[in-house]
Amino acid sequence: MTPGGIFSCYNKNMHFVTAKTILTPRSMNIYRGCLHGCIYCDSRSKCYQFTHDFEDIEVKQNAPELLEAALRKKRKRCMIGTGSMCDPYIPIEKELGLMRRCLEIIDRYNFGATLITKSDLVLRDLDILTRINNKTKAVVQMTLTTAADELCRKIEPGVCPTSRRFEVLQACREAGIPTVVWFSPLLPFINDTRENIDGIVDYCVQAGVHSIICFGIGLTLREGNREYFYAALDRNFSASLRESYQKTFGYSYMCSSPHEHELMTYLAKLCRQHNIRLGTDSVFKWIDEFPDADPLQPELF
C-alpha cells in the first residue's frame, strides 16, 4: 500500500511505514500520532520519542499481515487490545480501514478484542465487534471527560462531542457489547466539579456502562504535552487560568485538583449507588479476562 488516490487529501498528515512487529505482547497500535487535538494528551510527551510531528500520522501499512502472523503463533487465545497510545479510529481510518481488517482477523482466529477510542467511527465496525463478542468477548472503552459539549469542543476539538459518544455507548449496549468509560483526565479549574461528575455518571447509567476507569481528579503534564496544553489554555480560556496552573503546579508531573479527595469520594458514592464498577487495576483485570483460555485448535495453524 502506498499513499495516493483516495488518500491524497491526507498525505500532508500521514506517512506509511513497514513495521517489524505489531503485538507487544497483547496490544497493538496501528497508527502513531493523532489528529483529535485533545489539549491534555500525554502521548505528545517527548519521552515517547516521536521522530515526526504528532499530527503527522505514522501508518503501519502491514499491520493486518503482522497481526495474522502473530495470532497464528499464539498457543492460547486472549484479549487483543488497541488504543492505549493512539486512537485506532482517527479520521484516516475511515479510508484506510486497517482497524477493520485487524478486527476481521481477530474474529477469524477467535480471539477477543478491546479498544479505547473517542470516535463514533467505531460504529462502522459494530458488526464485527458483535460477532467477536458472541463468540468470545469484545469490550469498547470510550473516553468521556466532560458532560458539556461546548467545553468538550474546546478540550477535544477534533473528535465527536460527548453527547455523540454517549450514543455510541447506547449502540454498544443494544448490541450486547460491554463498555467501559475512561473518566480521565479531569482538568483542575476547568471540569473538576460535582456537576461534571453528575453528568458523566448519568450518561454511564443510561448507557448501561459496566465500569468507570478514573486515575484521580487531575492530569499529568510533562515536557512536550505541557507546552501544548498551556498554549491551548491561552487560546481557549482566560489568561488567568494558565497563571493559576503555573502558580499551583509549576513543573510538576502530576497536577491534582485541590478538590480531589472530595470529588473521588463523591464519584465512588455515585458508582456504588448505580452498581457501576469504579477502579483501575480491577477494571483492567476484568477487561483482560478471556472467557476461554484453552489452547488453540490445530486447524488454526
XYZ file of C-alpha atoms in Angstrom:
301
model
C 0.000 0.000 0.000
C 1.267 3.440 -0.872
C -0.249 6.873 -0.353
C -2.241 8.300 -3.245
C -5.658 8.215 -4.846
C -8.356 8.413 -2.171
C -5.612 9.085 0.391
C -4.242 12.198 -1.308
C -6.216 14.555 0.950
C -4.415 13.072 3.959
C -0.873 12.996 2.560
C 0.280 16.039 4.489
C -0.852 14.348 7.723
C 0.484 10.835 7.328
C 3.348 8.668 6.172
C 3.490 4.917 5.612
C 5.956 2.526 7.243
C 6.512 -1.207 7.050
C 6.616 -2.349 10.664
C 8.508 -5.373 12.002
C 6.130 -6.231 14.840
C 2.600 -5.305 15.929
C 1.764 -7.076 19.220
C 3.591 -6.160 22.451
C 2.562 -8.712 23.749
C -1.256 -8.456 23.532
C -1.746 -4.841 22.477
C -1.145 -3.057 19.209
C -1.025 0.430 17.749
C -1.821 0.607 14.054
C -1.257 4.366 13.972
C 1.279 6.539 15.761
C 0.163 10.115 16.191
C -3.302 11.658 16.237
C -5.472 14.416 14.786
C -8.028 14.644 17.616
C -6.182 17.637 19.078
C -7.027 16.878 22.727
C -5.293 19.616 24.688
C -4.158 17.319 27.518
C -2.795 14.365 25.503
C 0.116 12.698 27.297
C 1.108 10.861 24.111
C 2.660 14.133 22.904
C 5.286 13.895 25.639
C 8.902 13.858 24.459
C 9.571 10.707 26.480
C 7.779 8.692 23.779
C 10.480 9.746 21.301
C 8.354 10.574 18.296
C 10.581 11.116 15.267
C 7.847 13.088 13.482
C 5.238 15.699 14.349
C 2.386 14.298 16.415
C -0.115 15.305 13.715
C 1.953 13.525 11.047
C 0.411 10.076 11.426
C 2.687 7.081 11.103
C 0.655 4.350 9.397
C 1.775 0.761 9.908
C 0.607 -0.339 6.492
C 1.324 -4.047 7.101
C -0.444 -4.178 10.488
C -3.081 -6.758 9.410
C -0.475 -9.121 7.972
C 1.674 -8.820 11.113
C -1.335 -9.419 13.338
C -2.389 -12.542 11.473
C 1.137 -13.957 11.658
C 1.263 -13.245 15.394
C -2.121 -14.813 16.149
C -1.185 -17.953 14.212
C 1.716 -18.457 16.634
C -0.179 -17.870 19.884
C -0.835 -21.037 21.872
C -3.682 -19.567 23.905
C -6.452 -17.222 22.946
C -6.567 -13.897 24.765
C -7.877 -10.359 24.531
C -6.174 -8.199 21.888
C -6.191 -4.514 22.778
C -5.547 -1.259 20.965
C -5.842 2.466 21.573
C -3.743 2.854 24.714
C -1.224 5.079 22.922
C -3.084 6.433 19.881
C -6.756 6.209 18.957
C -7.377 3.495 16.324
C -10.285 5.500 14.896
C -8.564 8.683 13.782
C -10.072 10.207 10.601
C -7.789 8.425 8.118
C -9.042 5.053 9.361
C -12.308 5.794 7.561
C -10.494 5.430 4.237
C -7.660 3.054 5.118
C -9.746 0.512 7.054
C -6.739 -1.066 8.783
C -8.530 -1.348 12.120
C -11.470 -3.079 10.483
C -9.146 -5.569 8.775
C -7.447 -6.279 12.098
C -10.798 -6.889 13.789
C -11.732 -9.286 10.991
C -8.542 -11.247 11.709
C -9.241 -11.289 15.449
C -12.720 -12.613 14.648
C -11.389 -15.235 12.244
C -8.965 -16.646 14.812
C -11.480 -16.499 17.675
C -9.573 -14.088 19.915
C -11.162 -11.323 21.984
C -10.925 -7.601 21.265
C -10.891 -4.453 23.331
C -10.289 -0.921 22.129
C -10.073 2.599 23.517
C -11.481 5.448 21.436
C -13.206 8.823 21.450
C -14.584 8.412 17.933
C -18.014 7.411 16.661
C -16.273 5.722 13.709
C -16.204 2.619 15.895
C -19.887 2.195 14.974
C -18.780 1.231 11.473
C -17.257 -1.932 12.949
C -20.077 -2.774 15.339
C -20.978 -5.780 13.181
C -17.550 -7.372 13.644
C -17.364 -6.473 17.332
C -20.751 -8.110 17.828
C -19.562 -11.301 16.127
C -16.449 -11.344 18.294
C -18.475 -10.768 21.446
C -20.924 -13.513 20.555
C -18.047 -15.994 20.290
C -15.553 -14.753 22.862
C -15.507 -11.202 24.247
C -15.387 -7.638 22.964
C -15.142 -4.531 25.149
C -15.469 -0.965 23.877
C -13.733 1.612 26.059
C -14.861 5.194 25.484
C -13.241 8.314 26.928
C -15.639 10.847 28.461
C -14.010 13.794 30.203
C -16.737 16.420 30.328
C -20.509 16.266 30.116
C -20.842 19.659 28.423
C -20.444 19.555 24.629
C -19.368 23.189 24.442
C -16.445 22.542 26.792
C -15.712 19.243 25.068
C -15.173 21.081 21.773
C -12.538 23.243 23.476
C -10.534 20.472 25.086
C -11.095 17.720 22.468
C -11.674 19.754 19.287
C -11.003 17.158 16.591
C -13.392 14.420 17.666
C -17.126 13.963 18.209
C -18.618 15.572 21.335
C -19.594 13.749 24.495
C -23.285 13.549 23.571
C -22.361 11.614 20.422
C -20.054 9.292 22.349
C -22.988 8.605 24.661
C -24.940 7.477 21.582
C -22.062 5.124 20.736
C -22.259 3.630 24.238
C -26.003 3.170 23.819
C -25.490 1.433 20.476
C -22.998 -0.934 22.096
C -25.491 -1.702 24.839
C -28.151 -2.518 22.254
C -25.666 -4.837 20.524
C -24.847 -6.556 23.818
C -21.247 -5.318 23.865
C -19.960 -4.348 27.339
C -18.487 -0.877 27.714
C -16.035 0.913 29.965
C -15.741 4.691 30.345
C -12.395 6.381 30.902
C -13.312 9.346 33.106
C -9.874 10.843 32.722
C -8.358 13.343 32.801
C -10.346 15.847 34.814
C -8.681 19.216 34.435
C -8.216 21.333 37.565
C -10.139 24.634 37.471
C -11.934 23.504 34.279
C -14.072 20.379 34.709
C -13.237 19.186 38.233
C -16.770 19.762 39.530
C -19.622 17.763 41.035
C -21.809 18.938 38.175
C -19.473 17.329 35.639
C -19.297 14.104 37.633
C -23.110 14.022 37.808
C -23.338 14.460 34.040
C -20.824 11.739 33.175
C -22.240 9.224 35.641
C -25.744 9.914 34.322
C -24.537 9.120 30.805
C -22.967 5.911 32.123
C -26.139 4.855 33.918
C -28.332 5.466 30.865
C -25.916 3.555 28.610
C -25.515 0.621 30.988
C -21.758 1.062 31.289
C -20.036 -1.819 33.087
C -17.138 0.121 34.627
C -15.520 3.513 35.003
C -11.743 3.958 34.976
C -10.573 7.036 36.867
C -6.983 7.692 37.859
C -7.914 10.561 40.157
C -9.053 14.129 39.672
C -6.265 15.816 37.734
C -3.920 15.374 34.805
C -0.265 14.763 34.042
C 1.971 17.338 32.390
C 5.487 16.720 31.185
C 7.754 18.084 28.531
C 6.028 18.064 25.173
C 2.407 17.970 26.251
C 2.839 20.691 28.914
C 3.702 23.300 26.308
C 0.838 22.230 24.054
C -1.598 22.318 26.972
C -0.582 25.806 28.077
C -0.835 27.137 24.528
C -4.361 25.718 24.331
C -5.277 27.406 27.618
C -4.105 30.714 26.138
C -6.276 30.188 23.039
C -9.441 28.935 24.654
C -9.621 30.292 28.181
C -8.840 33.406 30.184
C -5.234 34.457 30.760
C -5.658 33.909 34.479
C -6.211 30.164 34.002
C -2.691 29.497 32.757
C -1.358 31.652 35.597
C -3.326 29.534 38.076
C -1.789 26.343 36.681
C 1.740 27.702 36.781
C 1.316 29.068 40.279
C -0.313 25.901 41.632
C 1.670 23.183 39.863
C 4.865 24.711 38.491
C 6.644 21.955 36.571
C 5.017 19.099 38.474
C 4.279 15.917 36.569
C 1.096 15.168 38.490
C -1.360 18.071 38.657
C -4.090 17.039 41.088
C -7.232 19.036 41.692
C -7.377 20.840 45.053
C -10.755 19.063 45.452
C -9.533 15.585 44.511
C -10.403 13.745 47.730
C -13.877 15.247 47.941
C -14.654 14.554 44.282
C -13.286 10.998 44.256
C -15.367 10.230 47.333
C -18.420 11.640 45.577
C -17.710 9.681 42.379
C -17.279 6.434 44.330
C -20.596 7.024 46.111
C -22.456 7.536 42.844
C -20.899 4.424 41.285
C -21.924 2.306 44.282
C -25.469 3.643 44.072
C -25.733 2.700 40.407
C -23.806 -0.582 40.583
C -21.013 0.635 38.299
C -17.554 -0.721 38.996
C -15.035 2.053 39.665
C -11.311 1.470 39.642
C -8.170 0.965 37.618
C -6.376 -2.359 38.211
C -9.603 -4.239 38.969
C -11.231 -2.942 35.796
C -8.171 -3.735 33.666
C -8.186 -7.262 35.117
C -11.832 -7.712 34.114
C -11.161 -6.368 30.609
C -8.235 -8.755 30.146
C -10.140 -11.833 31.355
C -10.672 -14.139 28.400
C -13.665 -16.492 28.618
C -11.787 -19.476 27.165
C -8.082 -19.948 27.834
C -7.844 -23.359 26.190
C -5.066 -23.946 23.615
C -5.898 -23.063 20.035
C -7.288 -25.809 17.845
C -4.765 -27.341 15.425
C -6.712 -26.295 12.348
C -5.816 -22.662 13.002
C -2.120 -23.330 12.307
